mmCIF file of C-alpha atoms in Angstrom:
data_model
loop_
_atom_site.group_PDB
_atom_site.id
_atom_site.type_symbol
_atom_site.label_atom_id
_atom_site.label_comp_id
_atom_site.label_asym_id
_atom_site.label_seq_id
_atom_site.Cartn_x
_atom_site.Cartn_y
_atom_site.Cartn_z
ATOM 1 C CA UNK A 1367 7.372 7.217 15.964
ATOM 2 C CA UNK A 1368 3.669 6.824 16.908
ATOM 3 C CA UNK A 1369 1.322 6.065 13.973
ATOM 4 C CA UNK A 1370 -0.593 9.333 14.244
ATOM 5 C CA UNK A 1371 2.645 11.330 14.287
ATOM 6 C CA UNK A 1372 3.744 9.651 11.042
ATOM 7 C CA UNK A 1373 0.621 10.923 9.286
ATOM 8 C CA UNK A 1374 0.757 14.377 10.907
ATOM 9 C CA UNK A 1375 4.232 14.773 9.443
ATOM 10 C CA UNK A 1376 2.622 14.427 5.995
ATOM 11 C CA UNK A 1377 0.235 17.418 5.877
ATOM 12 C CA UNK A 1378 -1.058 16.606 2.389
ATOM 13 C CA UNK A 1379 -2.609 13.426 3.763
ATOM 14 C CA UNK A 1380 -5.340 15.473 5.489
ATOM 15 C CA UNK A 1381 -6.907 16.969 2.315
ATOM 16 C CA UNK A 1382 -6.400 13.632 0.570
ATOM 17 C CA UNK A 1383 -8.372 11.919 3.345
ATOM 18 C CA UNK A 1384 -11.066 14.620 3.196
ATOM 19 C CA UNK A 1385 -11.505 14.172 -0.582
ATOM 20 C CA UNK A 1386 -11.817 10.401 -0.207
ATOM 21 C CA UNK A 1387 -14.230 10.771 2.709
ATOM 22 C CA UNK A 1388 -16.512 13.177 0.840
ATOM 23 C CA UNK A 1389 -16.634 10.825 -2.133
ATOM 24 C CA UNK A 1390 -17.499 7.844 0.067
ATOM 25 C CA UNK A 1391 -20.234 9.882 1.751
ATOM 26 C CA UNK A 1392 -21.679 10.888 -1.611
ATOM 27 C CA UNK A 1393 -21.558 7.320 -2.950
ATOM 28 C CA UNK A 1394 -23.135 5.911 0.211
ATOM 29 C CA UNK A 1395 -26.047 8.334 0.318
ATOM 30 C CA UNK A 1396 -26.698 8.219 -3.430
ATOM 31 C CA UNK A 1397 -26.640 4.413 -3.663
ATOM 32 C CA UNK A 1398 -29.235 4.033 -0.905
ATOM 33 C CA UNK A 1399 -31.438 6.727 -2.437
ATOM 34 C CA UNK A 1400 -31.197 5.247 -5.929
ATOM 35 C CA UNK A 1401 -31.902 1.689 -4.772
ATOM 36 C CA UNK A 1402 -34.955 2.971 -2.919
ATOM 37 C CA UNK A 1403 -36.198 4.765 -6.037
ATOM 38 C CA UNK A 1404 -35.683 1.738 -8.280
ATOM 39 C CA UNK A 1405 -37.272 -0.716 -5.858
ATOM 40 C CA UNK A 1406 -40.294 1.573 -5.373
ATOM 41 C CA UNK A 1407 -40.736 1.856 -9.137
ATOM 42 C CA UNK A 1408 -40.187 -1.801 -10.057
ATOM 43 C CA UNK A 1409 -40.654 -3.927 -6.879
ATOM 44 C CA UNK A 1410 -37.697 -5.934 -8.257
ATOM 45 C CA UNK A 1411 -34.927 -7.107 -5.874
ATOM 46 C CA UNK A 1412 -32.741 -7.794 -8.914
ATOM 47 C CA UNK A 1413 -33.009 -4.240 -10.301
ATOM 48 C CA UNK A 1414 -32.640 -2.683 -6.841
ATOM 49 C CA UNK A 1415 -29.436 -4.647 -6.231
ATOM 50 C CA UNK A 1416 -28.170 -3.827 -9.721
ATOM 51 C CA UNK A 1417 -28.863 -0.111 -9.272
ATOM 52 C CA UNK A 1418 -26.839 -0.129 -6.064
ATOM 53 C CA UNK A 1419 -23.794 -2.050 -7.268
ATOM 54 C CA UNK A 1420 -24.323 -2.681 -10.981
ATOM 55 C CA UNK A 1421 -22.099 0.213 -12.090
ATOM 56 C CA UNK A 1422 -19.212 -1.828 -10.751
ATOM 57 C CA UNK A 1423 -19.660 -4.269 -13.635
ATOM 58 C CA UNK A 1424 -18.109 -1.733 -16.027
ATOM 59 C CA UNK A 1425 -14.986 -1.700 -13.874
ATOM 60 C CA UNK A 1426 -13.856 -4.715 -15.930
ATOM 61 C CA UNK A 1427 -13.934 -2.671 -19.131
ATOM 62 C CA UNK A 1428 -12.149 0.192 -17.414
ATOM 63 C CA UNK A 1429 -9.454 -2.102 -16.038
ATOM 64 C CA UNK A 1430 -8.830 -3.639 -19.481
ATOM 65 C CA UNK A 1431 -9.029 -0.480 -21.600
ATOM 66 C CA UNK A 1432 -8.341 2.616 -19.505
ATOM 67 C CA UNK A 1433 -6.258 1.747 -16.453
ATOM 68 C CA UNK A 1434 -2.891 2.913 -17.841
ATOM 69 C CA UNK A 1435 -4.296 6.454 -17.417
ATOM 70 C CA UNK A 1436 -4.034 6.031 -13.632
ATOM 71 C CA UNK A 1437 -0.238 6.478 -13.804
ATOM 72 C CA UNK A 1438 -0.204 8.875 -16.781
ATOM 73 C CA UNK A 1439 -2.546 11.650 -15.627
ATOM 74 C CA UNK A 1440 -1.631 14.487 -13.237
ATOM 75 C CA UNK A 1441 -3.114 13.153 -9.975
ATOM 76 C CA UNK A 1442 -4.609 16.403 -8.655
ATOM 77 C CA UNK A 1443 -6.336 17.366 -11.899
ATOM 78 C CA UNK A 1444 -7.606 13.812 -12.436
ATOM 79 C CA UNK A 1445 -8.985 13.603 -8.885
ATOM 80 C CA UNK A 1446 -10.880 16.891 -9.219
ATOM 81 C CA UNK A 1447 -12.188 16.139 -12.722
ATOM 82 C CA UNK A 1448 -13.500 12.719 -11.706
ATOM 83 C CA UNK A 1449 -15.282 14.161 -8.670
ATOM 84 C CA UNK A 1450 -16.990 16.762 -10.877
ATOM 85 C CA UNK A 1451 -17.989 14.045 -13.343
ATOM 86 C CA UNK A 1452 -19.691 12.128 -10.534
ATOM 87 C CA UNK A 1453 -21.389 15.305 -9.306
ATOM 88 C CA UNK A 1454 -22.975 15.869 -12.704
ATOM 89 C CA UNK A 1455 -23.952 12.214 -13.147
ATOM 90 C CA UNK A 1456 -25.569 12.018 -9.704
ATOM 91 C CA UNK A 1457 -27.532 15.191 -10.372
ATOM 92 C CA UNK A 1458 -28.805 13.652 -13.616
ATOM 93 C CA UNK A 1459 -30.032 10.592 -11.671
ATOM 94 C CA UNK A 1460 -32.234 12.934 -9.635
ATOM 95 C CA UNK A 1461 -34.159 14.134 -12.709
ATOM 96 C CA UNK A 1462 -37.869 13.210 -12.292
ATOM 97 C CA UNK A 1463 -39.163 10.696 -14.797
ATOM 98 C CA UNK A 1464 -35.714 9.582 -15.929
ATOM 99 C CA UNK A 1465 -36.214 6.258 -17.778
ATOM 100 C CA UNK A 1466 -34.756 3.163 -16.176
ATOM 101 C CA UNK A 1467 -32.505 2.617 -19.196
ATOM 102 C CA UNK A 1468 -31.056 6.109 -18.800
ATOM 103 C CA UNK A 1469 -30.444 5.453 -15.086
ATOM 104 C CA UNK A 1470 -28.342 2.416 -15.880
ATOM 105 C CA UNK A 1471 -26.556 4.218 -18.725
ATOM 106 C CA UNK A 1472 -25.412 6.901 -16.271
ATOM 107 C CA UNK A 1473 -24.337 4.230 -13.788
ATOM 108 C CA UNK A 1474 -22.296 2.430 -16.448
ATOM 109 C CA UNK A 1475 -20.481 5.653 -17.366
ATOM 110 C CA UNK A 1476 -19.767 6.310 -13.700
ATOM 111 C CA UNK A 1477 -18.368 2.800 -13.367
ATOM 112 C CA UNK A 1478 -15.918 3.384 -16.224
ATOM 113 C CA UNK A 1479 -14.722 6.621 -14.631
ATOM 114 C CA UNK A 1480 -14.441 4.989 -11.208
ATOM 115 C CA UNK A 1481 -12.139 2.296 -12.597
ATOM 116 C CA UNK A 1482 -9.516 4.967 -13.350
ATOM 117 C CA UNK A 1483 -10.361 6.888 -10.170
ATOM 118 C CA UNK A 1484 -9.363 3.993 -7.929
ATOM 119 C CA UNK A 1485 -5.943 3.762 -9.560
ATOM 120 C CA UNK A 1486 -5.426 7.526 -9.342
ATOM 121 C CA UNK A 1487 -6.430 7.611 -5.674
ATOM 122 C CA UNK A 1488 -4.378 4.709 -4.371
ATOM 123 C CA UNK A 1489 -1.396 5.526 -6.568
ATOM 124 C CA UNK A 1490 -1.429 9.064 -5.160
ATOM 125 C CA UNK A 1491 -1.570 7.655 -1.639
ATOM 126 C CA UNK A 1492 1.610 5.728 -2.458
ATOM 127 C CA UNK A 1493 3.261 9.039 -3.422
ATOM 128 C CA UNK A 1494 2.039 10.996 -0.416
ATOM 129 C CA UNK A 1495 3.180 8.349 2.085
ATOM 130 C CA UNK A 1496 6.372 6.273 2.133
ATOM 131 C CA UNK A 1497 5.804 2.647 1.158
ATOM 132 C CA UNK A 1498 6.351 1.414 4.716
ATOM 133 C CA UNK A 1499 3.466 3.635 5.893
ATOM 134 C CA UNK A 1500 1.070 2.633 3.108
ATOM 135 C CA UNK A 1501 -0.838 0.081 5.199
ATOM 136 C CA UNK A 1502 -1.246 2.612 8.009
ATOM 137 C CA UNK A 1503 -2.552 5.229 5.577
ATOM 138 C CA UNK A 1504 -4.823 2.697 3.892
ATOM 139 C CA UNK A 1505 -6.096 1.693 7.325
ATOM 140 C CA UNK A 1506 -6.950 5.309 8.151
ATOM 141 C CA UNK A 1507 -8.755 5.605 4.812
ATOM 142 C CA UNK A 1508 -10.715 2.471 5.671
ATOM 143 C CA UNK A 1509 -11.548 3.851 9.102
ATOM 144 C CA UNK A 1510 -12.746 7.079 7.529
ATOM 145 C CA UNK A 1511 -14.780 5.213 4.936
ATOM 146 C CA UNK A 1512 -16.318 2.991 7.607
ATOM 147 C CA UNK A 1513 -17.260 5.931 9.794
ATOM 148 C CA UNK A 1514 -18.757 7.822 6.874
ATOM 149 C CA UNK A 1515 -20.682 4.783 5.680
ATOM 150 C CA UNK A 1516 -22.144 4.275 9.142
ATOM 151 C CA UNK A 1517 -23.279 7.892 9.259
ATOM 152 C CA UNK A 1518 -24.119 7.956 5.551
ATOM 153 C CA UNK A 1519 -26.463 4.978 5.628
ATOM 154 C CA UNK A 1520 -28.089 6.207 8.830
ATOM 155 C CA UNK A 1521 -28.438 9.808 7.615
ATOM 156 C CA UNK A 1522 -29.277 8.637 4.104
ATOM 157 C CA UNK A 1523 -32.135 6.545 5.429
ATOM 158 C CA UNK A 1524 -33.486 9.575 7.296
ATOM 159 C CA UNK A 1525 -33.059 11.864 4.276
ATOM 160 C CA UNK A 1526 -34.777 9.442 1.916
ATOM 161 C CA UNK A 1527 -37.794 9.403 4.215
ATOM 162 C CA UNK A 1528 -37.788 13.043 5.326
ATOM 163 C CA UNK A 1529 -36.746 14.813 2.124
ATOM 164 C CA UNK A 1530 -37.060 12.376 -0.801
ATOM 165 C CA UNK A 1531 -34.783 10.013 -2.719
ATOM 166 C CA UNK A 1532 -34.286 12.645 -5.433
ATOM 167 C CA UNK A 1533 -33.461 15.356 -2.921
ATOM 168 C CA UNK A 1534 -30.956 12.997 -1.336
ATOM 169 C CA UNK A 1535 -29.334 12.419 -4.728
ATOM 170 C CA UNK A 1536 -28.920 16.188 -5.194
ATOM 171 C CA UNK A 1537 -27.267 16.388 -1.777
ATOM 172 C CA UNK A 1538 -24.846 13.652 -2.839
ATOM 173 C CA UNK A 1539 -24.023 15.615 -6.002
ATOM 174 C CA UNK A 1540 -23.120 18.563 -3.784
ATOM 175 C CA UNK A 1541 -20.747 16.373 -1.779
ATOM 176 C CA UNK A 1542 -18.972 15.297 -4.960
ATOM 177 C CA UNK A 1543 -18.581 18.931 -6.033
ATOM 178 C CA UNK A 1544 -17.122 19.795 -2.625
ATOM 179 C CA UNK A 1545 -14.601 16.953 -2.995
ATOM 180 C CA UNK A 1546 -13.470 18.439 -6.316
ATOM 181 C CA UNK A 1547 -12.904 21.841 -4.689
ATOM 182 C CA UNK A 1548 -10.893 20.312 -1.829
ATOM 183 C CA UNK A 1549 -8.731 18.377 -4.316
ATOM 184 C CA UNK A 1550 -7.891 21.532 -6.259
ATOM 185 C CA UNK A 1551 -7.071 23.602 -3.186
ATOM 186 C CA UNK A 1552 -5.539 21.011 -0.851
ATOM 187 C CA UNK A 1553 -3.467 18.694 -3.040
ATOM 188 C CA UNK A 1554 -0.237 19.843 -4.641
ATOM 189 C CA UNK A 1555 0.498 19.599 -8.323
ATOM 190 C CA UNK A 1556 2.409 16.461 -9.322
ATOM 191 C CA UNK A 1557 3.673 15.041 -12.573
ATOM 192 C CA UNK A 1558 2.286 11.703 -13.764
ATOM 193 C CA UNK A 1559 4.078 8.678 -12.281
ATOM 194 C CA UNK A 1560 4.787 7.152 -15.705
ATOM 195 C CA UNK A 1561 5.778 8.699 -19.031
ATOM 196 C CA UNK A 1562 4.082 8.088 -22.336
ATOM 197 C CA UNK A 1563 0.509 8.255 -23.465
ATOM 198 C CA UNK A 1564 -2.269 6.272 -21.880
ATOM 199 C CA UNK A 1565 -3.558 3.689 -24.320
ATOM 200 C CA UNK A 1566 -5.360 0.389 -24.548
ATOM 201 C CA UNK A 1567 -2.114 -1.306 -25.586
ATOM 202 C CA UNK A 1568 -0.188 0.040 -22.605
ATOM 203 C CA UNK A 1569 -3.003 -0.916 -20.254
ATOM 204 C CA UNK A 1570 -2.927 -4.465 -21.560
ATOM 205 C CA UNK A 1571 0.880 -4.660 -21.416
ATOM 206 C CA UNK A 1572 1.037 -3.727 -17.736
ATOM 207 C CA UNK A 1573 -1.976 -5.900 -16.879
ATOM 208 C CA UNK A 1574 -0.196 -8.826 -18.554
ATOM 209 C CA UNK A 1575 2.894 -8.105 -16.468
ATOM 210 C CA UNK A 1576 0.859 -7.994 -13.273
ATOM 211 C CA UNK A 1577 -1.041 -11.156 -14.214
ATOM 212 C CA UNK A 1578 2.096 -13.096 -15.229
ATOM 213 C CA UNK A 1579 2.904 -14.129 -11.653
ATOM 214 C CA UNK A 1580 0.861 -17.038 -10.296
ATOM 215 C CA UNK A 1581 1.146 -15.652 -6.760
ATOM 216 C CA UNK A 1582 -0.208 -12.269 -7.873
ATOM 217 C CA UNK A 1583 -3.036 -13.940 -9.792
ATOM 218 C CA UNK A 1584 -4.189 -15.871 -6.742
ATOM 219 C CA UNK A 1585 -3.832 -12.764 -4.572
ATOM 220 C CA UNK A 1586 -5.976 -10.708 -6.944
ATOM 221 C CA UNK A 1587 -8.641 -13.420 -7.006
ATOM 222 C CA UNK A 1588 -8.608 -13.605 -3.198
ATOM 223 C CA UNK A 1589 -9.042 -9.820 -3.053
ATOM 224 C CA UNK A 1590 -11.868 -9.802 -5.589
ATOM 225 C CA UNK A 1591 -14.119 -12.826 -5.443
ATOM 226 C CA UNK A 1592 -14.991 -13.493 -1.765
ATOM 227 C CA UNK A 1593 -15.505 -9.760 -1.208
ATOM 228 C CA UNK A 1594 -17.717 -9.472 -4.273
ATOM 229 C CA UNK A 1595 -19.918 -12.379 -3.228
ATOM 230 C CA UNK A 1596 -20.455 -10.914 0.242
ATOM 231 C CA UNK A 1597 -21.263 -7.482 -1.174
ATOM 232 C CA UNK A 1598 -23.849 -9.369 -3.220
ATOM 233 C CA UNK A 1599 -25.395 -10.337 0.106
ATOM 234 C CA UNK A 1600 -25.399 -6.685 1.193
ATOM 235 C CA UNK A 1601 -27.042 -5.617 -2.056
ATOM 236 C CA UNK A 1602 -30.176 -7.459 -0.860
ATOM 237 C CA UNK A 1603 -30.565 -5.457 2.364
ATOM 238 C CA UNK A 1604 -33.224 -3.182 0.843
ATOM 239 C CA UNK A 1605 -35.566 -5.990 -0.322
ATOM 240 C CA UNK A 1606 -34.650 -8.073 2.773
ATOM 241 C CA UNK A 1607 -35.689 -5.350 5.239
ATOM 242 C CA UNK A 1608 -37.104 -2.303 3.384
ATOM 243 C CA UNK A 1609 -37.726 -0.362 6.589
ATOM 244 C CA UNK A 1610 -34.429 -1.234 8.280
ATOM 245 C CA UNK A 1611 -31.856 -1.463 5.477
ATOM 246 C CA UNK A 1612 -30.010 1.586 6.829
ATOM 247 C CA UNK A 1613 -29.386 -0.155 10.175
ATOM 248 C CA UNK A 1614 -28.066 -3.272 8.422
ATOM 249 C CA UNK A 1615 -25.727 -1.253 6.216
ATOM 250 C CA UNK A 1616 -24.547 0.760 9.225
ATOM 251 C CA UNK A 1617 -23.789 -2.411 11.222
ATOM 252 C CA UNK A 1618 -21.737 -3.779 8.335
ATOM 253 C CA UNK A 1619 -19.839 -0.505 7.943
ATOM 254 C CA UNK A 1620 -19.166 -0.317 11.692
ATOM 255 C CA UNK A 1621 -17.714 -3.831 11.625
ATOM 256 C CA UNK A 1622 -15.510 -2.923 8.667
ATOM 257 C CA UNK A 1623 -14.310 0.181 10.512
ATOM 258 C CA UNK A 1624 -13.434 -1.799 13.635
ATOM 259 C CA UNK A 1625 -11.670 -4.504 11.646
ATOM 260 C CA UNK A 1626 -9.550 -2.037 9.668
ATOM 261 C CA UNK A 1627 -8.641 -0.170 12.852
ATOM 262 C CA UNK A 1628 -7.361 -3.297 14.582
ATOM 263 C CA UNK A 1629 -5.623 -4.699 11.497
ATOM 264 C CA UNK A 1630 -3.880 -1.451 10.580
ATOM 265 C CA UNK A 1631 -2.673 -0.478 14.033
ATOM 266 C CA UNK A 1632 -2.380 -3.451 16.355
ATOM 267 C CA UNK A 1633 -1.619 -6.685 14.467
ATOM 268 C CA UNK A 1634 1.932 -7.997 14.257
ATOM 269 C CA UNK A 1635 3.518 -8.816 10.913
ATOM 270 C CA UNK A 1636 3.103 -12.546 11.619
ATOM 271 C CA UNK A 1637 -0.617 -12.206 12.360
ATOM 272 C CA UNK A 1638 -1.143 -10.039 9.286
ATOM 273 C CA UNK A 1639 0.209 -12.910 7.186
ATOM 274 C CA UNK A 1640 -1.868 -15.593 8.913
ATOM 275 C CA UNK A 1641 -5.289 -13.947 9.289
ATOM 276 C CA UNK A 1642 -6.639 -13.213 5.763
ATOM 277 C CA UNK A 1643 -8.287 -16.625 5.282
ATOM 278 C CA UNK A 1644 -9.913 -16.789 8.768
ATOM 279 C CA UNK A 1645 -11.155 -13.225 8.316
ATOM 280 C CA UNK A 1646 -12.727 -14.046 4.945
ATOM 281 C CA UNK A 1647 -14.512 -17.018 6.504
ATOM 282 C CA UNK A 1648 -15.777 -14.773 9.307
ATOM 283 C CA UNK A 1649 -17.037 -12.298 6.681
ATOM 284 C CA UNK A 1650 -19.406 -14.908 5.224
ATOM 285 C CA UNK A 1651 -20.634 -16.281 8.551
ATOM 286 C CA UNK A 1652 -23.656 -14.000 9.324
ATOM 287 C CA UNK A 1653 -25.627 -14.516 6.120
ATOM 288 C CA UNK A 1654 -26.898 -18.082 6.571
ATOM 289 C CA UNK A 1655 -28.195 -16.840 9.928
ATOM 290 C CA UNK A 1656 -29.966 -13.906 8.267
ATOM 291 C CA UNK A 1657 -31.685 -16.371 5.945
ATOM 292 C CA UNK A 1658 -33.475 -17.691 9.054
ATOM 293 C CA UNK A 1659 -34.979 -14.206 9.666
ATOM 294 C CA UNK A 1660 -33.665 -13.508 13.183
ATOM 295 C CA UNK A 1661 -34.861 -10.421 15.119
ATOM 296 C CA UNK A 1662 -33.338 -7.162 13.927
ATOM 297 C CA UNK A 1663 -30.976 -6.714 16.951
ATOM 298 C CA UNK A 1664 -29.558 -10.203 16.379
ATOM 299 C CA UNK A 1665 -29.037 -9.491 12.683
ATOM 300 C CA UNK A 1666 -27.298 -6.190 13.474
ATOM 301 C CA UNK A 1667 -24.892 -7.799 15.955
ATOM 302 C CA UNK A 1668 -24.145 -10.700 13.591
ATOM 303 C CA UNK A 1669 -23.391 -8.315 10.724
ATOM 304 C CA UNK A 1670 -21.091 -6.217 12.905
ATOM 305 C CA UNK A 1671 -19.069 -9.266 13.982
ATOM 306 C CA UNK A 1672 -18.944 -10.780 10.509
ATOM 307 C CA UNK A 1673 -17.906 -7.518 8.866
ATOM 308 C CA UNK A 1674 -14.744 -7.437 10.952
ATOM 309 C CA UNK A 1675 -13.630 -9.854 8.240
ATOM 310 C CA UNK A 1676 -13.387 -7.035 5.689
ATOM 311 C CA UNK A 1677 -9.969 -6.363 7.248
ATOM 312 C CA UNK A 1678 -8.690 -9.297 5.169
ATOM 313 C CA UNK A 1679 -8.584 -6.956 2.168
ATOM 314 C CA UNK A 1680 -6.281 -4.522 3.981
ATOM 315 C CA UNK A 1681 -3.857 -7.321 4.875
ATOM 316 C CA UNK A 1682 -3.922 -8.685 1.322
ATOM 317 C CA UNK A 1683 -3.238 -5.198 -0.091
ATOM 318 C CA UNK A 1684 -0.122 -4.974 2.054
ATOM 319 C CA UNK A 1685 1.198 -8.069 0.327
ATOM 320 C CA UNK A 1686 0.207 -6.734 -3.111
ATOM 321 C CA UNK A 1687 2.129 -3.473 -2.554
ATOM 322 C CA UNK A 1688 5.241 -5.545 -1.880
ATOM 323 C CA UNK A 1689 4.839 -7.542 -5.113
ATOM 324 C CA UNK A 1690 4.594 -4.754 -7.733
ATOM 325 C CA UNK A 1691 7.065 -2.174 -9.152
ATOM 326 C CA UNK A 1692 6.662 1.463 -8.081
ATOM 327 C CA UNK A 1693 6.123 2.852 -11.596
ATOM 328 C CA UNK A 1694 2.985 0.740 -12.103
ATOM 329 C CA UNK A 1695 1.704 1.024 -8.540
ATOM 330 C CA UNK A 1696 -1.326 3.076 -9.577
ATOM 331 C CA UNK A 1697 -2.373 0.565 -12.237
ATOM 332 C CA UNK A 1698 -1.723 -2.396 -9.912
ATOM 333 C CA UNK A 1699 -3.853 -0.919 -7.144
ATOM 334 C CA UNK A 1700 -6.400 0.317 -9.665
ATOM 335 C CA UNK A 1701 -6.642 -3.194 -11.083
ATOM 336 C CA UNK A 1702 -7.327 -4.439 -7.566
ATOM 337 C CA UNK A 1703 -9.957 -1.752 -6.988
ATOM 338 C CA UNK A 1704 -11.630 -2.245 -10.371
ATOM 339 C CA UNK A 1705 -11.617 -6.016 -10.156
ATOM 340 C CA UNK A 1706 -13.053 -5.906 -6.654
ATOM 341 C CA UNK A 1707 -15.816 -3.505 -7.638
ATOM 342 C CA UNK A 1708 -16.566 -5.493 -10.781
ATOM 343 C CA UNK A 1709 -16.908 -8.643 -8.692
ATOM 344 C CA UNK A 1710 -19.188 -6.711 -6.368
ATOM 345 C CA UNK A 1711 -21.369 -5.864 -9.343
ATOM 346 C CA UNK A 1712 -21.397 -9.497 -10.446
ATOM 347 C CA UNK A 1713 -22.174 -10.533 -6.880
ATOM 348 C CA UNK A 1714 -25.064 -8.077 -6.709
ATOM 349 C CA UNK A 1715 -26.470 -9.350 -10.013
ATOM 350 C CA UNK A 1716 -26.172 -12.993 -8.967
ATOM 351 C CA UNK A 1717 -27.669 -12.347 -5.548
ATOM 352 C CA UNK A 1718 -30.525 -10.389 -7.087
ATOM 353 C CA UNK A 1719 -31.198 -13.179 -9.565
ATOM 354 C CA UNK A 1720 -31.369 -15.795 -6.789
ATOM 355 C CA UNK A 1721 -33.574 -13.541 -4.666
ATOM 356 C CA UNK A 1722 -35.853 -12.873 -7.628
ATOM 357 C CA UNK A 1723 -36.692 -16.563 -7.887
ATOM 358 C CA UNK A 1724 -36.674 -17.397 -4.173
ATOM 359 C CA UNK A 1725 -36.161 -14.759 -1.436
ATOM 360 C CA UNK A 1726 -33.603 -12.194 -0.293
ATOM 361 C CA UNK A 1727 -32.590 -14.428 2.617
ATOM 362 C CA UNK A 1728 -32.023 -17.389 0.303
ATOM 363 C CA UNK A 1729 -29.909 -15.204 -1.986
ATOM 364 C CA UNK A 1730 -27.731 -14.186 0.952
ATOM 365 C CA UNK A 1731 -27.203 -17.786 2.071
ATOM 366 C CA UNK A 1732 -26.240 -18.977 -1.428
ATOM 367 C CA UNK A 1733 -23.716 -16.170 -1.902
ATOM 368 C CA UNK A 1734 -22.173 -16.751 1.544
ATOM 369 C CA UNK A 1735 -21.668 -20.466 0.875
ATOM 370 C CA UNK A 1736 -20.067 -19.641 -2.481
ATOM 371 C CA UNK A 1737 -17.711 -17.162 -0.763
ATOM 372 C CA UNK A 1738 -16.572 -19.812 1.719
ATOM 373 C CA UNK A 1739 -15.950 -22.311 -1.100
ATOM 374 C CA UNK A 1740 -13.872 -19.821 -3.125
ATOM 375 C CA UNK A 1741 -11.863 -18.737 -0.073
ATOM 376 C CA UNK A 1742 -10.963 -22.310 0.849
ATOM 377 C CA UNK A 1743 -10.151 -23.253 -2.752
ATOM 378 C CA UNK A 1744 -7.768 -20.297 -3.182
ATOM 379 C CA UNK A 1745 -6.161 -20.996 0.201
ATOM 380 C CA UNK A 1746 -5.458 -24.605 -0.805
ATOM 381 C CA UNK A 1747 -3.921 -23.517 -4.114
ATOM 382 C CA UNK A 1748 -1.747 -20.882 -2.428
ATOM 383 C CA UNK A 1749 -0.583 -23.498 0.063
ATOM 384 C CA UNK A 1750 0.473 -25.761 -2.814
ATOM 385 C CA UNK A 1751 2.589 -22.963 -4.297
ATOM 386 C CA UNK A 1752 4.311 -22.317 -0.971
ATOM 387 C CA UNK A 1753 5.029 -26.021 -0.421
ATOM 388 C CA UNK A 1754 6.363 -26.331 -3.974
ATOM 389 C CA UNK A 1755 8.733 -23.413 -3.443
ATOM 390 C CA UNK A 1756 9.975 -24.829 -0.143
ATOM 391 C CA UNK A 1757 10.586 -28.168 -1.863
ATOM 392 C CA UNK A 1758 12.626 -26.500 -4.602
ATOM 393 C CA UNK A 1759 14.645 -24.594 -2.028
ATOM 394 C CA UNK A 1760 15.441 -27.810 -0.145
ATOM 395 C CA UNK A 1761 16.614 -29.484 -3.370
ATOM 396 C CA UNK A 1762 19.041 -26.697 -4.280
ATOM 397 C CA UNK A 1763 22.673 -27.602 -3.515
ATOM 398 C CA UNK A 1764 24.296 -25.725 -0.694
ATOM 399 C CA UNK A 1765 26.762 -23.065 -1.852
ATOM 400 C CA UNK A 1766 30.363 -24.258 -1.768
ATOM 401 C CA UNK A 1767 32.768 -22.611 0.625
ATOM 402 C CA UNK A 1768 35.636 -20.794 -0.993
ATOM 403 C CA UNK A 1769 38.872 -22.597 -0.205
ATOM 404 C CA UNK A 1770 41.699 -20.658 1.386
ATOM 405 C CA UNK A 1771 44.850 -20.408 -0.690
#
């Protein structure tokens, strides 16, 4: 059956995709507008980067304290409620004269909510689609997100200049509210995936289960850390090129879209297993070049090619889905999403701190080198585990043949 036909046979996937797309559009436009506001008010690369990705830092708290709710809330109601929460929070960010402390307080609250939202979203995707179609569906989500980010950063840049950053934030709030309406009308009512009450204790119990496997631990780290360091590079686009940040973000999003399209639809199973490490290395490659201040067209092309490497995350998620039980799928995928976003927040803070003392280009180069080092270190450790397992298998005695009587 052709890939598109598989998804057309699941009509609920269309409103699910629309909800996710509207939320990505709102987040894209609002983050650019807010970073522009903060940078204009403070002239601080660190605070601009933190305003764009700093809310992700609270994903750690959400993953540790709240993530069991991802499998214990009705998915449709939770999806709509979270979208409305973001609509209200984004509208508050548009209030004139809002103190900087209040801005970051709102962002921290949004980060906590988003930690549960990722688990709800990807757990619901696992219910809407059969497990063998999860990578295809996740690929389509990535394609939609990439397309929307390309348009969102381009349109957001125009809106920030033509309307105002605060007007752009109000538009983003409207997109979140629309996503809530689509969730309520387009998704069907479902029971929670797991029984019992969401609690800190249950969250920790399942996290301990997920973290108990060395292979899963290394896979989570490979999903989180290199990605977070490279997003730290992206968080410096506004101070790096204040008049052209939208083009840089759009080039990165276009590369991510192309990479997810190829990885989700055209790669064989063997290539999907072999390519994550090379793709992560490709992801880091453009940023030392950007530190040399090339012409804008060269920077755009380099970012497009390098961002093909974001497809590594899709291939790693395929492996993660095969390593976790169904009844904790939402928490497992939410832990991935929260950890990744938290590392993005850490990456943004680190990159901003380096740029504050040196330059945006220097911050990008440092973060890219760190990403390469982490990727290679995790690859070496994973290779040791595989060789150890093969050695154990070779040492096991061959099963004895049953003798005929």
